[in-house]
PDB file of C-alpha atoms in Angstrom:
ATOM      1  CA  MET M   1     109.822  79.200 109.942  1.00  0.00           C
ATOM      2  CA  VAL M   2     111.450  82.535 109.153  1.00  0.00           C
ATOM      3  CA  GLY M   3     112.930  81.105 105.969  1.00  0.00           C
ATOM      4  CA  SER M   4     109.539  79.844 104.839  1.00  0.00           C
ATOM      5  CA  VAL M   5     108.000  83.306 105.253  1.00  0.00           C
ATOM      6  CA  VAL M   6     110.830  84.952 103.333  1.00  0.00           C
ATOM      7  CA  ALA M   7     110.586  82.308 100.601  1.00  0.00           C
ATOM      8  CA  THR M   8     107.007  83.347  99.840  1.00  0.00           C
ATOM      9  CA  GLY M   9     108.263  86.616  98.395  1.00  0.00           C
ATOM     10  CA  LYS M  10     107.349  88.797 101.394  1.00  0.00           C
ATOM     11  CA  PRO M  11     110.634  89.688 103.100  1.00  0.00           C
ATOM     12  CA  GLY M  12     109.082  92.799 104.618  1.00  0.00           C
ATOM     13  CA  LEU M  13     106.628  90.658 106.562  1.00  0.00           C
ATOM     14  CA  VAL M  14     109.400  89.161 108.697  1.00  0.00           C
ATOM     15  CA  ALA M  15     110.948  92.563 109.328  1.00  0.00           C
ATOM     16  CA  ASP M  16     107.568  93.989 110.373  1.00  0.00           C
ATOM     17  CA  LEU M  17     106.934  91.021 112.651  1.00  0.00           C
ATOM     18  CA  VAL M  18     110.341  91.407 114.295  1.00  0.00           C
ATOM     19  CA  LYS M  19     109.741  95.134 114.803  1.00  0.00           C
ATOM     20  CA  GLU M  20     106.337  94.469 116.370  1.00  0.00           C
ATOM     21  CA  VAL M  21     107.694  91.817 118.739  1.00  0.00           C
ATOM     22  CA  SER M  22     110.587  94.079 119.669  1.00  0.00           C
ATOM     23  CA  ALA M  23     108.242  96.978 120.392  1.00  0.00           C
ATOM     24  CA  LYS M  24     106.058  94.784 122.622  1.00  0.00           C
ATOM     25  CA  GLN M  25     109.123  93.579 124.507  1.00  0.00           C
ATOM     26  CA  ASN M  26     110.305  97.158 124.990  1.00  0.00           C
ATOM     27  CA  VAL M  27     106.932  98.088 126.482  1.00  0.00           C
ATOM     28  CA  GLU M  28     107.011  95.068 128.785  1.00  0.00           C
ATOM     29  CA  VAL M  29     110.522  95.922 129.964  1.00  0.00           C
ATOM     30  CA  ALA M  30     109.491  99.533 130.609  1.00  0.00           C
ATOM     31  CA  VAL M  31     106.499  98.391 132.680  1.00  0.00           C
ATOM     32  CA  ILE M  32     108.675  96.009 134.700  1.00  0.00           C
ATOM     33  CA  ARG M  33     111.220  98.752 135.330  1.00  0.00           C
ATOM     34  CA  MET M  34     108.490 101.126 136.501  1.00  0.00           C
ATOM     35  CA  ALA M  35     107.125  98.466 138.850  1.00  0.00           C
ATOM     36  CA  ARG M  36     110.634  97.856 140.195  1.00  0.00           C
ATOM     37  CA  ASP M  37     111.126 101.572 140.819  1.00  0.00           C
ATOM     38  CA  ILE M  38     107.786 101.788 142.628  1.00  0.00           C
ATOM     39  CA  GLU M  39     108.664  98.781 144.797  1.00  0.00           C
ATOM     40  CA  ARG M  40     112.039 100.306 145.591  1.00  0.00           C
ATOM     41  CA  ALA M  41     110.443 103.622 146.585  1.00  0.00           C
ATOM     42  CA  GLN M  42     107.893 101.846 148.776  1.00  0.00           C
ATOM     43  CA  GLY M  43     110.672  99.864 150.441  1.00  0.00           C
ATOM     44  CA  GLU M  44     112.645 103.016 151.152  1.00  0.00           C
ATOM     45  CA  SER M  45     109.518 104.662 152.576  1.00  0.00           C
ATOM     46  CA  ALA M  46     108.896 101.644 154.803  1.00  0.00           C
ATOM     47  CA  LEU M  47     112.469 101.780 156.089  1.00  0.00           C
ATOM     48  CA  THR M  48     112.087 105.495 156.818  1.00  0.00           C
ATOM     49  CA  LEU M  49     108.837 104.838 158.680  1.00  0.00           C
ATOM     50  CA  ILE M  50     110.432 102.047 160.716  1.00  0.00           C
ATOM     51  CA  ALA M  51     113.423 104.227 161.536  1.00  0.00           C
ATOM     52  CA  SER M  52     111.221 107.114 162.653  1.00  0.00           C
ATOM     53  CA  ALA M  53     109.111 104.768 164.784  1.00  0.00           C
ATOM     54  CA  SER M  54     112.183 103.322 166.451  1.00  0.00           C
ATOM     55  CA  ASP M  55     113.472 106.861 167.097  1.00  0.00           C
ATOM     56  CA  ALA M  56     110.158 107.758 168.738  1.00  0.00           C
ATOM     57  CA  ALA M  57     110.242 104.548 170.791  1.00  0.00           C
ATOM     58  CA  GLY M  58     113.742 105.387 171.964  1.00  0.00           C
ATOM     59  CA  LEU M  59     112.457 108.721 173.264  1.00  0.00           C
ATOM     60  CA  GLY M  60     109.786 106.957 175.288  1.00  0.00           C
ATOM     61  CA  ARG M  61     106.834 108.209 173.251  1.00  0.00           C
ATOM     62  CA  ILE M  62     105.783 104.787 171.989  1.00  0.00           C
ATOM     63  CA  ASP M  63     105.362 101.661 174.127  1.00  0.00           C
ATOM     64  CA  VAL M  64     107.100  98.945 172.121  1.00  0.00           C
ATOM     65  CA  ARG M  65     106.319  96.248 174.709  1.00  0.00           C
ATOM     66  CA  ALA M  66     102.537  96.453 174.416  1.00  0.00           C
TER      67      ALA M  66
END
């Protein structure tokens, strides 16, 4: 397919198409990385919340048996 496009006398078309696909992939990767970072931060916050709740339960301020 790439050879057939180049054979039509438009070699710049393939290069532009590759650049466009690469740019879209870079955006997708950036979005996925941002989502991963958000999930990681939320997980760390949840662990902090759980740890603080268990600390409070250990001090007798929260009834963990209810």
